[in-house]
Structure formats: structure tokens, C-alpha cells
Amino acid sequence: MVFGAGAVRELPAELDRLGAKRALLLSTPEQKESLLKVSKTLGSRCAGTYDKAAMHVPIEIAEDARRAARELGADCCVTVGGGSTTGLGKAIALTSSMPILAVPTTYAGSEMTPIYGLTEGGAKKTGRDLKVLPKAVIYDPELTLSLPPALSASSGMNAIAHSVEALYAQDANPVISLMAEEGIRALAKALPSIVQQPGDLAARSEALYGAWLCGIALGSAGMALHHKLCHVLGGSFNLPHAETHSIVLPHAMRYNQDAAREAMARVERALGAASAPRAIYDLEKGLPLPMKLADIGLKEADLERAARIATETPYPNPRKVEYAPVLELLRNAYSGARP
Ligand code: NAD
């Protein structure tokens, strides 16, 4: 892990360390320019670029990128982007065992986890495999300066959600809890500054540091009701990933508040507040974020079906997952009520 402003210049040295000679560079179409800049630092060690990464890793794109990697004779993938781009690198690594060197440009945290996702026939499947865990990660806050305030806020809250659930996970442990609490503190401090001044490099560094910690929390502890709900809302109702996380989080925390007192106390300490779900809600209110599921495309008539799917095969959760209170949670998230 390399961290610091300008750290992307360490890319050739990191490739040396991995023993990689021909890197395939990946990005989304929107980040093609950043990709080309990074590719220039590699000279002849850039085997080629592939800029068609897309949200939730559609299998057709994964197969096309795997073919490109083979045809170009690549021996390593460099991902320059957010969770969608890292996810495409993971899809290639899954079938080729090619090492990934990740250069994250959002706060989603995928670069720190062995979790992959692929979407086939409209359904997203996720799994865990150490083959997809990046072998090296370069965190360069300068590459996040262009992340728009709204995307910064939603991906930062997505990261905070990873840490919150790691704090009350069935397999929580004291070291990961320290990291999760610190990750929440760093992001909660940085996000309002970033929204006010997207070019604030100190705040960008703090946020990326928080994202790193939250990514480790996600990769190390099992997730609970909040992640299950977001998975259902994204997978079955096609809601946008990061915004869904930020809207649902305070309500999922309210659901678990009494059953996870120690975890809530850590969040309260990180935020300097008396009620963890309210403090998260109030933090979000001050950021350019949608606060209601109604505002991001969910229909009121879908709430019961969402509650049913989410409670059929629940993830382990501190409070028993039951249909009626989960429906109430979703109704509150739908209307954006303060918990
Ligand atoms: P994303 O990667 O989809 O990026 C969102 C948009 O922001 C894209 O258009 C991208 O090009 C643009 N962008 C990214 N960085 C930018 C920058 N610095 N400047 C300007 N534009 C930039 O968004 P995300 O929230 O990072 O990732 C979401 C995806 O990642 C979801 O599919 C989610 O399931 C997955 N994810 C996976 C894991 C895991 O552990 N496997 C963890 C978190 C998220």
C-alpha cells in the first residue's frame, strides 16, 4: 500500500515489485483521460488500455476485457477508478489469476476486499476469492480532486456504512473495530470540507485515509441487515449503489440501535454525538445527497416486496430480522424521516 499526493508516480516501481512486465490499464469511459495520463508513466510496459468498465460488472464486459487481456499478452491489471473499475479488474483476476494493482479514485473501498461481483441476466452475483484481492494499492488523493461533490459524499457514506456494519458484525474483532471507528471519524470530518471545497487536498487525503480503513473493515468482517437491504434494492429494483447506501444507513442503524450498543457508542464517539443514527442522518443532511428512497426511483408499491426479499434469507444481524419492522425501516427510508 502506497499513500500520498503524487503517489501514482510509484506505479512503475510497484509493477517491478510484482514482477509485472505488461500491464493492461482499466477505467470507465468517463475516466479515459486519467487513464491515458497514467498509461504515459508506464511507457512500453503499458500493454494497452480498456475503458469500458461499467457499474456492477456486466458479464459481457468482463468477458470482453478478459479477451483483451489475453490478446494483448498482459501479465497484470492496473485499475484506475472506483468500485466499478476495480470490479472489472477482479473479474479478470478471477479467471486468470493475474495480479491487480489498484489505483482507487473514489471512497468505495473495493481495493481492500476479496469480494467480487458479476451481473448476468439482470442478476448480480457476489463471491469471495483471494485471487481478486489487489496485490498492491496506490492511494493518490490528487486523483480524487476531480470526483464531484455529490459522488464524493455518496461514496464516502458508502464507506462509512462498511465500518458501521463491521462494528456490529458477528465476527467483529477489536483491531478491525479500531480501524472502523477511525475510518468513520476521518470521513465524517473530511466530507463536509470536500463538498465546500472539492480541491482541498488535505480533506481529500483524510477522506482517502478513511476510505482505506473502511475498505479493510468491509474485507475483514461480515456485513449485516444494511448491506442486505442495499443489495436487494440495487439488485431487484435497480437503485444506484452509493446513494442507496447513504439513504438506508441511518434507518438500518436505528433498527439495530438497541441491539448493538457498543458499536453505536463507537460511532457516537467518532462523530462526537449522542445518537449514532441521528448523527449519521444529520451529517448526510449537510451533504448534497438524496435523503429519500422515493427520490432515487423506488415506488411506494415496491416496499413490501423489498421487505419480503430482504427478510427471506437474512444476513446475520444483531437484532432479529423480521418482516414488519424491516418494512417500517424501509417506509422511513422511503420518506426520509429523521430516525
Ligand atoms: P463507480 O466506480 O461506479 O464510479 C462512479 C462514477 O464516478 C463513474 O462514472 C466513474 O467514472 C466516476 N469517477 C470515479 N472516480 C472519479 C474521479 N476521481 N473523478 C471523476 N469521476 C470519477 O462508483 P463507486 O461508488 O466507486 O463503485 C460502485 C461499485 O463498486 C458498485 O458496483 C459496488 O457494488 C462496487 N463495490 C464493490 C466492493 C467490493 O468489495 N467488491 C466494495 C464497494 C463497492
PDB file of N, CA, C and O in Angstrom, residues 288-333:
ATOM      1  N   PRO A 288     -24.593  17.083  -0.240  1.00  0.00           N
ATOM      2  CA  PRO A 288     -25.509  17.077  -1.386  1.00  0.00           C
ATOM      3  C   PRO A 288     -25.964  15.657  -1.723  1.00  0.00           C
ATOM      4  O   PRO A 288     -25.524  15.057  -2.698  1.00  0.00           O
ATOM      5  N   LEU A 289     -26.847  15.129  -0.865  1.00  0.00           N
ATOM      6  CA  LEU A 289     -27.268  13.734  -1.017  1.00  0.00           C
ATOM      7  C   LEU A 289     -28.787  13.636  -1.040  1.00  0.00           C
ATOM      8  O   LEU A 289     -29.458  14.366  -0.293  1.00  0.00           O
ATOM      9  N   PRO A 290     -29.354  12.722  -1.823  1.00  0.00           N
ATOM     10  CA  PRO A 290     -30.787  12.463  -1.703  1.00  0.00           C
ATOM     11  C   PRO A 290     -31.030  11.793  -0.348  1.00  0.00           C
ATOM     12  O   PRO A 290     -30.188  11.031   0.129  1.00  0.00           O
ATOM     13  N   MET A 291     -32.150  12.105   0.303  1.00  0.00           N
ATOM     14  CA  MET A 291     -32.421  11.565   1.639  1.00  0.00           C
ATOM     15  C   MET A 291     -33.578  10.566   1.645  1.00  0.00           C
ATOM     16  O   MET A 291     -33.915  10.018   2.691  1.00  0.00           O
ATOM     17  N   LYS A 292     -34.236  10.383   0.493  1.00  0.00           N
ATOM     18  CA  LYS A 292     -35.424   9.510   0.453  1.00  0.00           C
ATOM     19  C   LYS A 292     -35.282   8.483  -0.669  1.00  0.00           C
ATOM     20  O   LYS A 292     -34.903   8.850  -1.794  1.00  0.00           O
ATOM     21  N   LEU A 293     -35.672   7.249  -0.396  1.00  0.00           N
ATOM     22  CA  LEU A 293     -35.694   6.250  -1.476  1.00  0.00           C
ATOM     23  C   LEU A 293     -36.663   6.692  -2.574  1.00  0.00           C
ATOM     24  O   LEU A 293     -36.475   6.376  -3.744  1.00  0.00           O
ATOM     25  N   ALA A 294     -37.700   7.464  -2.179  1.00  0.00           N
ATOM     26  CA  ALA A 294     -38.668   7.971  -3.171  1.00  0.00           C
ATOM     27  C   ALA A 294     -37.971   8.833  -4.223  1.00  0.00           C
ATOM     28  O   ALA A 294     -38.412   8.888  -5.374  1.00  0.00           O
ATOM     29  N   ASP A 295     -36.857   9.475  -3.831  1.00  0.00           N
ATOM     30  CA  ASP A 295     -36.172  10.395  -4.763  1.00  0.00           C
ATOM     31  C   ASP A 295     -35.189   9.699  -5.687  1.00  0.00           C
ATOM     32  O   ASP A 295     -34.610  10.337  -6.567  1.00  0.00           O
ATOM     33  N   ILE A 296     -34.936   8.408  -5.473  1.00  0.00           N
ATOM     34  CA  ILE A 296     -33.960   7.746  -6.364  1.00  0.00           C
ATOM     35  C   ILE A 296     -34.606   6.595  -7.143  1.00  0.00           C
ATOM     36  O   ILE A 296     -33.931   5.689  -7.607  1.00  0.00           O
ATOM     37  N   GLY A 297     -35.932   6.654  -7.256  1.00  0.00           N
ATOM     38  CA  GLY A 297     -36.597   5.747  -8.205  1.00  0.00           C
ATOM     39  C   GLY A 297     -37.386   4.593  -7.608  1.00  0.00           C
ATOM     40  O   GLY A 297     -37.967   3.807  -8.352  1.00  0.00           O
ATOM     41  N   LEU A 298     -37.417   4.474  -6.239  1.00  0.00           N
ATOM     42  CA  LEU A 298     -38.227   3.366  -5.695  1.00  0.00           C
ATOM     43  C   LEU A 298     -39.697   3.799  -5.653  1.00  0.00           C
ATOM     44  O   LEU A 298     -40.012   4.959  -5.387  1.00  0.00           O
ATOM     45  N   LYS A 299     -40.590   2.841  -5.930  1.00  0.00           N
ATOM     46  CA  LYS A 299     -42.028   3.152  -5.868  1.00  0.00           C
ATOM     47  C   LYS A 299     -42.572   2.658  -4.521  1.00  0.00           C
ATOM     48  O   LYS A 299     -42.120   1.626  -4.013  1.00  0.00           O
ATOM     49  N   GLU A 300     -43.552   3.381  -3.983  1.00  0.00           N
ATOM     50  CA  GLU A 300     -44.113   3.002  -2.684  1.00  0.00           C
ATOM     51  C   GLU A 300     -44.646   1.573  -2.743  1.00  0.00           C
ATOM     52  O   GLU A 300     -44.514   0.800  -1.781  1.00  0.00           O
ATOM     53  N   ALA A 301     -45.192   1.201  -3.908  1.00  0.00           N
ATOM     54  CA  ALA A 301     -45.769  -0.138  -4.058  1.00  0.00           C
ATOM     55  C   ALA A 301     -44.692  -1.237  -3.988  1.00  0.00           C
ATOM     56  O   ALA A 301     -45.022  -2.414  -3.796  1.00  0.00           O
ATOM     57  N   ASP A 302     -43.393  -0.849  -4.118  1.00  0.00           N
ATOM     58  CA  ASP A 302     -42.306  -1.846  -4.086  1.00  0.00           C
ATOM     59  C   ASP A 302     -41.844  -2.165  -2.666  1.00  0.00           C
ATOM     60  O   ASP A 302     -41.083  -3.121  -2.458  1.00  0.00           O
ATOM     61  N   LEU A 303     -42.259  -1.363  -1.691  1.00  0.00           N
ATOM     62  CA  LEU A 303     -41.691  -1.503  -0.347  1.00  0.00           C
ATOM     63  C   LEU A 303     -41.943  -2.889   0.249  1.00  0.00           C
ATOM     64  O   LEU A 303     -41.052  -3.501   0.835  1.00  0.00           O
ATOM     65  N   GLU A 304     -43.160  -3.396   0.073  1.00  0.00           N
ATOM     66  CA  GLU A 304     -43.488  -4.690   0.691  1.00  0.00           C
ATOM     67  C   GLU A 304     -42.671  -5.814   0.053  1.00  0.00           C
ATOM     68  O   GLU A 304     -42.158  -6.700   0.741  1.00  0.00           O
ATOM     69  N   ARG A 305     -42.529  -5.747  -1.278  1.00  0.00           N
ATOM     70  CA  ARG A 305     -41.739  -6.795  -1.954  1.00  0.00           C
ATOM     71  C   ARG A 305     -40.269  -6.720  -1.492  1.00  0.00           C
ATOM     72  O   ARG A 305     -39.629  -7.741  -1.236  1.00  0.00           O
ATOM     73  N   ALA A 306     -39.757  -5.492  -1.372  1.00  0.00           N
ATOM     74  CA  ALA A 306     -38.359  -5.333  -0.925  1.00  0.00           C
ATOM     75  C   ALA A 306     -38.191  -5.910   0.485  1.00  0.00           C
ATOM     76  O   ALA A 306     -37.221  -6.628   0.765  1.00  0.00           O
ATOM     77  N   ALA A 307     -39.147  -5.625   1.367  1.00  0.00           N
ATOM     78  CA  ALA A 307     -39.054  -6.131   2.749  1.00  0.00           C
ATOM     79  C   ALA A 307     -39.131  -7.658   2.758  1.00  0.00           C
ATOM     80  O   ALA A 307     -38.423  -8.330   3.520  1.00  0.00           O
ATOM     81  N   ARG A 308     -39.955  -8.202   1.876  1.00  0.00           N
ATOM     82  CA  ARG A 308     -40.094  -9.666   1.821  1.00  0.00           C
ATOM     83  C   ARG A 308     -38.782 -10.316   1.366  1.00  0.00           C
ATOM     84  O   ARG A 308     -38.266 -11.243   2.001  1.00  0.00           O
ATOM     85  N   ILE A 309     -38.209  -9.787   0.275  1.00  0.00           N
ATOM     86  CA  ILE A 309     -36.964 -10.395  -0.244  1.00  0.00           C
ATOM     87  C   ILE A 309     -35.853 -10.273   0.809  1.00  0.00           C
ATOM     88  O   ILE A 309     -35.096 -11.214   1.043  1.00  0.00           O
ATOM     89  N   ALA A 310     -35.788  -9.106   1.456  1.00  0.00           N
ATOM     90  CA  ALA A 310     -34.686  -8.865   2.416  1.00  0.00           C
ATOM     91  C   ALA A 310     -34.797  -9.740   3.657  1.00  0.00           C
ATOM     92  O   ALA A 310     -33.796 -10.007   4.326  1.00  0.00           O
ATOM     93  N   THR A 311     -36.007 -10.192   3.975  1.00  0.00           N
ATOM     94  CA  THR A 311     -36.162 -10.973   5.208  1.00  0.00           C
ATOM     95  C   THR A 311     -36.235 -12.481   4.941  1.00  0.00           C
ATOM     96  O   THR A 311     -36.227 -13.272   5.873  1.00  0.00           O
ATOM     97  N   GLU A 312     -36.291 -12.866   3.647  1.00  0.00           N
ATOM     98  CA  GLU A 312     -36.376 -14.309   3.335  1.00  0.00           C
ATOM     99  C   GLU A 312     -35.097 -15.051   3.717  1.00  0.00           C
ATOM    100  O   GLU A 312     -35.134 -16.078   4.385  1.00  0.00           O
ATOM    101  N   THR A 313     -33.955 -14.494   3.262  1.00  0.00           N
ATOM    102  CA  THR A 313     -32.665 -15.132   3.612  1.00  0.00           C
ATOM    103  C   THR A 313     -31.746 -14.048   4.180  1.00  0.00           C
ATOM    104  O   THR A 313     -30.859 -13.553   3.492  1.00  0.00           O
ATOM    105  N   PRO A 314     -31.992 -13.647   5.449  1.00  0.00           N
ATOM    106  CA  PRO A 314     -31.244 -12.504   6.009  1.00  0.00           C
ATOM    107  C   PRO A 314     -29.777 -12.828   6.274  1.00  0.00           C
ATOM    108  O   PRO A 314     -29.408 -13.988   6.447  1.00  0.00           O
ATOM    109  N   TYR A 315     -28.932 -11.782   6.278  1.00  0.00           N
ATOM    110  CA  TYR A 315     -27.556 -11.922   6.753  1.00  0.00           C
ATOM    111  C   TYR A 315     -27.628 -11.925   8.288  1.00  0.00           C
ATOM    112  O   TYR A 315     -28.586 -11.402   8.864  1.00  0.00           O
ATOM    113  N   PRO A 316     -26.604 -12.484   8.952  1.00  0.00           N
ATOM    114  CA  PRO A 316     -26.580 -12.384  10.423  1.00  0.00           C
ATOM    115  C   PRO A 316     -26.669 -10.909  10.830  1.00  0.00           C
ATOM    116  O   PRO A 316     -26.074 -10.054  10.172  1.00  0.00           O
ATOM    117  N   ASN A 317     -27.432 -10.616  11.885  1.00  0.00           N
ATOM    118  CA  ASN A 317     -27.670  -9.217  12.265  1.00  0.00           C
ATOM    119  C   ASN A 317     -27.874  -9.147  13.781  1.00  0.00           C
ATOM    120  O   ASN A 317     -28.446 -10.059  14.369  1.00  0.00           O
ATOM    121  N   PRO A 318     -27.426  -8.065  14.429  1.00  0.00           N
ATOM    122  CA  PRO A 318     -27.556  -8.019  15.894  1.00  0.00           C
ATOM    123  C   PRO A 318     -29.000  -8.148  16.369  1.00  0.00           C
ATOM    124  O   PRO A 318     -29.262  -8.785  17.383  1.00  0.00           O
ATOM    125  N   ARG A 319     -29.955  -7.528  15.662  1.00  0.00           N
ATOM    126  CA  ARG A 319     -31.364  -7.670  16.045  1.00  0.00           C
ATOM    127  C   ARG A 319     -32.021  -8.613  15.046  1.00  0.00           C
ATOM    128  O   ARG A 319     -31.721  -8.584  13.844  1.00  0.00           O
ATOM    129  N   LYS A 320     -32.927  -9.443  15.537  1.00  0.00           N
ATOM    130  CA  LYS A 320     -33.616 -10.401  14.665  1.00  0.00           C
ATOM    131  C   LYS A 320     -34.235  -9.659  13.463  1.00  0.00           C
ATOM    132  O   LYS A 320     -34.845  -8.598  13.636  1.00  0.00           O
ATOM    133  N   VAL A 321     -34.055 -10.238  12.282  1.00  0.00           N
ATOM    134  CA  VAL A 321     -34.576  -9.594  11.067  1.00  0.00           C
ATOM    135  C   VAL A 321     -35.988 -10.111  10.812  1.00  0.00           C
ATOM    136  O   VAL A 321     -36.187 -11.282  10.504  1.00  0.00           O
ATOM    137  N   GLU A 322     -36.975  -9.214  10.964  1.00  0.00           N
ATOM    138  CA  GLU A 322     -38.376  -9.617  10.827  1.00  0.00           C
ATOM    139  C   GLU A 322     -39.100  -8.684   9.867  1.00  0.00           C
ATOM    140  O   GLU A 322     -38.792  -7.485   9.792  1.00  0.00           O
ATOM    141  N   TYR A 323     -40.093  -9.258   9.195  1.00  0.00           N
ATOM    142  CA  TYR A 323     -40.764  -8.534   8.110  1.00  0.00           C
ATOM    143  C   TYR A 323     -41.349  -7.183   8.552  1.00  0.00           C
ATOM    144  O   TYR A 323     -41.046  -6.146   7.945  1.00  0.00           O
ATOM    145  N   ALA A 324     -42.163  -7.173   9.602  1.00  0.00           N
ATOM    146  CA  ALA A 324     -42.888  -5.928   9.938  1.00  0.00           C
ATOM    147  C   ALA A 324     -41.940  -4.771  10.294  1.00  0.00           C
ATOM    148  O   ALA A 324     -42.060  -3.680   9.723  1.00  0.00           O
ATOM    149  N   PRO A 325     -40.960  -4.976  11.200  1.00  0.00           N
ATOM    150  CA  PRO A 325     -40.069  -3.841  11.484  1.00  0.00           C
ATOM    151  C   PRO A 325     -39.163  -3.460  10.307  1.00  0.00           C
ATOM    152  O   PRO A 325     -38.797  -2.295  10.167  1.00  0.00           O
ATOM    153  N   VAL A 326     -38.817  -4.447   9.469  1.00  0.00           N
ATOM    154  CA  VAL A 326     -37.992  -4.113   8.288  1.00  0.00           C
ATOM    155  C   VAL A 326     -38.823  -3.270   7.314  1.00  0.00           C
ATOM    156  O   VAL A 326     -38.325  -2.308   6.712  1.00  0.00           O
ATOM    157  N   LEU A 327     -40.111  -3.618   7.190  1.00  0.00           N
ATOM    158  CA  LEU A 327     -40.988  -2.808   6.328  1.00  0.00           C
ATOM    159  C   LEU A 327     -41.075  -1.379   6.872  1.00  0.00           C
ATOM    160  O   LEU A 327     -41.008  -0.403   6.115  1.00  0.00           O
ATOM    161  N   GLU A 328     -41.163  -1.270   8.188  1.00  0.00           N
ATOM    162  CA  GLU A 328     -41.217   0.070   8.789  1.00  0.00           C
ATOM    163  C   GLU A 328     -39.914   0.841   8.518  1.00  0.00           C
ATOM    164  O   GLU A 328     -39.925   2.021   8.153  1.00  0.00           O
ATOM    165  N   LEU A 329     -38.778   0.150   8.655  1.00  0.00           N
ATOM    166  CA  LEU A 329     -37.473   0.751   8.335  1.00  0.00           C
ATOM    167  C   LEU A 329     -37.488   1.290   6.896  1.00  0.00           C
ATOM    168  O   LEU A 329     -37.098   2.435   6.626  1.00  0.00           O
ATOM    169  N   LEU A 330     -37.972   0.453   5.963  1.00  0.00           N
ATOM    170  CA  LEU A 330     -37.976   0.854   4.550  1.00  0.00           C
ATOM    171  C   LEU A 330     -38.929   2.025   4.311  1.00  0.00           C
ATOM    172  O   LEU A 330     -38.642   2.917   3.510  1.00  0.00           O
ATOM    173  N   ARG A 331     -40.065   2.018   5.034  1.00  0.00           N
ATOM    174  CA  ARG A 331     -41.005   3.152   4.887  1.00  0.00           C
ATOM    175  C   ARG A 331     -40.329   4.453   5.342  1.00  0.00           C
ATOM    176  O   ARG A 331     -40.477   5.501   4.711  1.00  0.00           O
ATOM    177  N   ASN A 332     -39.566   4.376   6.445  1.00  0.00           N
ATOM    178  CA  ASN A 332     -38.860   5.572   6.930  1.00  0.00           C
ATOM    179  C   ASN A 332     -37.791   6.032   5.934  1.00  0.00           C
ATOM    180  O   ASN A 332     -37.601   7.225   5.719  1.00  0.00           O
ATOM    181  N   ALA A 333     -37.094   5.057   5.337  1.00  0.00           N
ATOM    182  CA  ALA A 333     -36.072   5.415   4.343  1.00  0.00           C
ATOM    183  C   ALA A 333     -36.740   5.958   3.077  1.00  0.00           C
ATOM    184  O   ALA A 333     -36.190   6.823   2.390  1.00  0.00           O
TER     185      ALA A 333
END
